[in-house]
Short mmCIF file of C-alpha atoms in Angstrom, two decimals:
data_model
loop_
_atom_site.label_atom_id
_atom_site.label_comp_id
_atom_site.label_asym_id
_atom_site.label_seq_id
_atom_site.Cartn_x
_atom_site.Cartn_y
_atom_site.Cartn_z
CA GLU S 21 31.97 -42.39 23.48
CA PRO S 22 31.31 -38.63 23.59
CA GLU S 23 33.95 -36.62 25.40
CA VAL S 24 34.36 -33.30 27.07
CA THR S 25 37.21 -31.47 25.35
CA GLN S 26 39.32 -28.71 26.85
CA THR S 27 41.76 -26.33 25.20
CA PRO S 28 44.55 -25.51 25.57
CA SER S 29 46.11 -28.41 27.42
CA HIS S 30 48.70 -26.06 28.91
CA GLN S 31 48.52 -22.28 29.27
CA VAL S 32 51.41 -20.18 30.50
CA THR S 33 50.71 -16.58 31.41
CA GLN S 34 52.20 -13.64 33.24
CA MET S 35 50.74 -12.51 36.54
CA GLY S 36 48.04 -9.90 36.00
CA GLN S 37 47.11 -11.12 32.53
CA GLU S 38 43.68 -12.37 31.56
CA VAL S 39 43.23 -15.98 30.52
CA ILE S 40 40.32 -17.82 28.99
CA LEU S 41 40.06 -21.56 29.38
CA ARG S 42 37.81 -23.28 26.90
CA CYS S 43 35.63 -26.34 27.17
CA VAL S 44 33.29 -28.09 24.79
CA PRO S 45 30.86 -30.14 26.87
CA ILE S 46 29.03 -33.19 25.60
CA SER S 47 26.40 -31.90 23.22
CA ASN S 48 23.14 -32.91 24.89
CA HIS S 49 24.26 -32.13 28.44
CA LEU S 50 22.59 -29.34 30.36
CA TYR S 51 24.79 -28.74 33.42
CA PHE S 52 28.37 -27.59 33.33
CA TYR S 53 31.05 -27.33 35.98
CA TRP S 54 34.54 -26.06 36.53
CA TYR S 55 36.84 -27.63 39.09
CA ARG S 56 40.48 -26.96 39.81
CA GLN S 57 43.33 -28.91 41.34
CA ILE S 58 46.34 -27.11 42.72
CA LEU S 59 49.41 -29.33 42.53
CA GLY S 60 49.42 -31.77 45.42
CA GLN S 61 45.96 -30.80 46.62
CA LYS S 62 42.46 -32.13 46.13
CA VAL S 63 40.13 -31.35 43.26
CA GLU S 64 37.98 -28.36 44.30
CA PHE S 65 34.62 -27.23 42.96
CA LEU S 66 34.59 -23.74 41.44
CA VAL S 67 31.25 -23.17 39.78
CA SER S 68 28.21 -24.84 38.25
CA PHE S 69 26.22 -23.45 35.33
CA TYR S 70 22.74 -24.24 34.10
CA ASN S 71 20.27 -22.54 31.81
CA ASN S 72 22.78 -19.84 30.91
CA GLU S 73 23.47 -18.78 34.45
CA ILE S 74 25.57 -19.70 37.43
CA SER S 75 23.66 -22.05 39.71
CA GLU S 76 26.31 -22.30 42.44
CA LYS S 77 29.80 -21.03 43.07
CA SER S 78 32.42 -21.66 45.72
CA GLU S 79 34.26 -19.09 47.80
CA ILE S 80 37.22 -19.54 45.44
CA PHE S 81 35.14 -18.16 42.57
CA ASP S 82 35.56 -14.48 43.32
CA ASP S 83 35.11 -11.43 41.10
CA GLN S 84 38.23 -12.32 39.13
CA PHE S 85 36.46 -15.36 37.71
CA SER S 86 33.62 -15.52 35.23
CA VAL S 87 32.01 -18.18 33.08
CA GLU S 88 30.20 -17.95 29.82
CA ARG S 89 28.50 -20.13 27.27
CA PRO S 90 28.75 -17.78 24.33
CA ASP S 91 27.55 -19.90 21.44
CA GLY S 92 25.70 -22.95 22.74
CA SER S 93 28.68 -25.25 22.47
CA ASN S 94 31.67 -23.66 24.21
CA PHE S 95 31.81 -23.14 27.96
CA THR S 96 34.57 -20.80 29.04
CA LEU S 97 36.23 -19.86 32.30
CA LYS S 98 37.84 -16.44 32.36
CA ILE S 99 40.30 -15.27 34.97
CA ARG S 100 40.49 -11.51 34.66
CA SER S 101 43.82 -10.79 36.36
CA THR S 102 45.75 -13.92 37.15
CA LYS S 103 47.64 -14.42 40.37
CA LEU S 104 50.44 -16.83 41.14
CA GLU S 105 48.07 -18.88 43.27
CA ASP S 106 45.78 -19.44 40.28
CA SER S 107 48.34 -21.90 38.93
CA ALA S 108 46.50 -25.22 38.86
CA MET S 109 44.89 -27.82 36.67
CA TYR S 110 41.40 -26.71 35.67
CA PHE S 111 38.84 -29.35 34.82
CA CYS S 112 35.59 -28.84 32.99
CA ALA S 113 32.75 -31.32 33.50
CA SER S 114 29.29 -31.74 32.06
CA PHE S 115 26.24 -33.59 33.26
CA PRO S 116 23.19 -34.75 31.31
CA GLY S 117 20.57 -33.27 33.62
CA ALA S 118 17.76 -35.58 32.60
CA ASP S 119 17.37 -36.67 36.22
CA ARG S 120 19.36 -34.18 38.19
CA LEU S 121 18.24 -35.08 41.65
CA ALA S 122 19.70 -38.55 41.54
CA LYS S 123 22.06 -40.73 39.55
CA ASN S 124 24.08 -37.74 38.43
CA ILE S 125 27.29 -38.61 36.65
CA GLN S 126 29.65 -35.91 35.61
CA TYR S 127 31.95 -36.40 32.63
CA PHE S 128 35.31 -34.68 32.82
CA GLY S 129 37.66 -33.16 30.29
CA ALA S 130 41.41 -33.81 30.33
CA GLY S 131 42.07 -30.49 31.98
CA THR S 132 44.04 -27.34 31.26
CA ARG S 133 47.22 -26.80 33.20
CA LEU S 134 47.51 -23.08 33.96
CA SER S 135 50.94 -21.80 34.93
CA VAL S 136 51.09 -18.21 36.17
CA LEU S 137 54.61 -16.76 36.21
CA ALA V 13 31.21 -28.97 50.74
CA GLN V 14 31.37 -32.39 52.30
CA SER V 15 34.59 -33.70 53.83
CA VAL V 16 36.07 -36.73 52.10
CA SER V 17 39.16 -38.44 53.46
CA GLN V 18 41.38 -40.82 51.59
CA HIS V 19 43.67 -42.68 53.89
CA ASN V 20 46.62 -43.31 51.66
CA HIS V 21 48.54 -40.68 49.75
CA HIS V 22 50.73 -43.07 47.76
CA VAL V 23 50.50 -46.83 47.44
CA ILE V 24 53.19 -48.90 45.74
CA LEU V 25 52.60 -52.55 44.98
CA SER V 26 53.58 -55.32 42.62
CA GLU V 27 51.51 -56.80 39.84
CA ALA V 28 49.00 -59.41 41.01
CA ALA V 29 48.88 -57.92 44.49
CA SER V 30 45.53 -56.96 45.97
CA LEU V 31 44.60 -53.31 46.33
CA GLU V 32 42.36 -51.60 48.83
CA LEU V 33 42.00 -47.83 49.02
CA GLY V 34 40.16 -46.30 51.92
CA CYS V 35 37.61 -43.51 51.66
CA ASN V 36 35.54 -41.93 54.43
CA TYR V 37 33.04 -39.10 54.22
CA SER V 38 31.47 -36.89 56.84
CA TYR V 39 27.83 -36.40 55.85
CA GLY V 40 25.21 -38.30 57.86
CA GLY V 41 22.40 -38.11 55.32
CA THR V 42 21.85 -39.61 51.90
CA VAL V 43 24.96 -39.61 49.74
CA ASN V 44 25.97 -40.59 46.26
CA LEU V 45 29.47 -42.04 46.17
CA PHE V 46 31.96 -42.27 43.34
CA TRP V 47 35.45 -43.43 42.55
CA TYR V 48 37.21 -41.68 39.70
CA VAL V 49 40.54 -42.66 38.17
CA GLN V 50 43.01 -40.44 36.38
CA TYR V 51 45.64 -42.19 34.27
CA PRO V 52 48.78 -40.18 33.53
CA GLY V 53 47.97 -37.38 31.11
CA GLN V 54 44.32 -38.30 30.82
CA HIS V 55 41.01 -37.01 32.10
CA LEU V 56 39.12 -38.16 35.15
CA GLN V 57 37.14 -41.30 34.37
CA LEU V 58 34.35 -42.82 36.43
CA LEU V 59 35.33 -46.22 37.85
CA LEU V 60 32.15 -46.94 39.73
CA LYS V 61 29.31 -45.30 41.62
CA TYR V 62 26.86 -46.01 44.41
CA PHE V 63 23.41 -44.44 44.68
CA SER V 64 21.32 -47.03 46.51
CA GLY V 65 20.68 -50.76 46.75
CA ASP V 66 23.39 -53.40 46.98
CA PRO V 67 26.24 -51.84 48.95
CA LEU V 68 28.80 -53.84 46.99
CA VAL V 69 29.18 -52.21 43.61
CA LYS V 70 31.21 -53.41 40.70
CA GLY V 71 32.88 -51.07 38.27
CA ILE V 72 35.05 -51.19 35.24
CA LYS V 73 38.43 -52.92 34.97
CA GLY V 74 37.73 -55.37 37.79
CA PHE V 75 37.29 -52.76 40.52
CA GLU V 76 34.65 -52.97 43.20
CA ALA V 77 33.72 -50.86 46.21
CA GLU V 78 31.72 -51.48 49.34
CA PHE V 79 29.50 -48.89 50.98
CA ILE V 80 29.38 -49.34 54.75
CA LYS V 81 26.93 -46.78 56.05
CA SER V 82 27.76 -47.33 59.73
CA LYS V 83 31.41 -46.55 59.03
CA PHE V 84 30.77 -43.73 56.53
CA SER V 85 33.11 -45.59 54.22
CA PHE V 86 33.33 -46.47 50.55
CA ASN V 87 36.53 -48.43 50.08
CA LEU V 88 37.80 -49.40 46.67
CA ARG V 89 39.23 -52.85 46.00
CA LYS V 90 40.80 -54.87 43.26
CA PRO V 91 41.92 -58.44 43.93
CA SER V 92 44.81 -58.48 41.46
CA VAL V 93 46.30 -55.30 40.05
CA GLN V 94 48.07 -54.84 36.74
CA TRP V 95 50.78 -52.42 35.70
CA SER V 96 48.13 -50.50 33.74
CA ASP V 97 46.32 -49.70 37.00
CA THR V 98 49.03 -47.16 37.78
CA ALA V 99 47.03 -43.95 38.20
CA GLU V 100 45.59 -41.51 40.69
CA TYR V 101 42.34 -42.54 42.33
CA PHE V 102 39.81 -40.09 43.72
CA CYS V 103 36.88 -40.77 45.96
CA ALA V 104 34.03 -38.27 45.63
CA VAL V 105 30.66 -37.57 47.22
CA THR V 106 27.57 -35.66 46.26
CA THR V 107 24.60 -34.84 48.44
CA ALA V 108 21.33 -33.03 47.99
CA MET V 109 22.50 -30.53 50.61
CA ASP V 110 25.44 -29.52 48.41
CA ASP V 111 23.35 -29.25 45.26
CA TYR V 112 25.02 -32.38 43.88
CA LYS V 113 28.38 -30.87 43.16
CA LEU V 114 31.26 -33.28 43.61
CA SER V 115 33.38 -33.09 46.75
CA PHE V 116 36.65 -34.94 46.20
CA GLY V 117 39.14 -36.60 48.47
CA ALA V 118 42.79 -35.68 48.16
CA GLY V 119 43.48 -38.65 45.90
CA THR V 120 45.69 -41.70 46.17
CA THR V 121 48.53 -42.30 43.76
CA VAL V 122 48.85 -45.98 42.97
CA THR V 123 52.07 -47.23 41.43
CA VAL V 124 52.11 -50.82 40.23
CA ARG V 125 55.52 -52.31 39.60
CA ALA V 126 55.82 -54.88 36.85
#
């Protein structure tokens, strides 16, 4: 079965550094998402992306965050200047989009654990 | 985002016991409902989903869930658990109002003792 893949599985960084989290969605999917889960808390929506632009973003997704689909296969999340509170598990998901208004099923990657020191 | 409540934070039970995990949501309109499972070290996997029709839905690995609209609930059940069911279980909702992004509950950790 096709899978969403995320790299790296664990990223350790110093506060203030930039990080890029990478995702390869399922190849024929059209919609892409980033979610995050702070330890002990619920999974939270960050951003959705369609047709090479952001379609929706949450209040968490401030100017420090950006997403990109640079080459038609990778989907990246960049955090420009990391803060301690950015430490979390970040999940990428993709969605076929053939019938977006119903029966939507998102497929998730294994996640990247980001640790900001 | 919609509010999704999962009643139990951590459930511990023995093999062959029955499992029921509660999930309630807040939205009064049309919803799509999901249960995802996350086994240790693995990605979120879809267990089952409800869009419309029969409110009792069957998923993978012997799980089922019942949508009760009057109670805004979508509880997950399994009649006889196995050690391999040890995982974290997330209830999630999408609605047209929220542009179909997933709103998750806090999750329930299920530990099955052999």
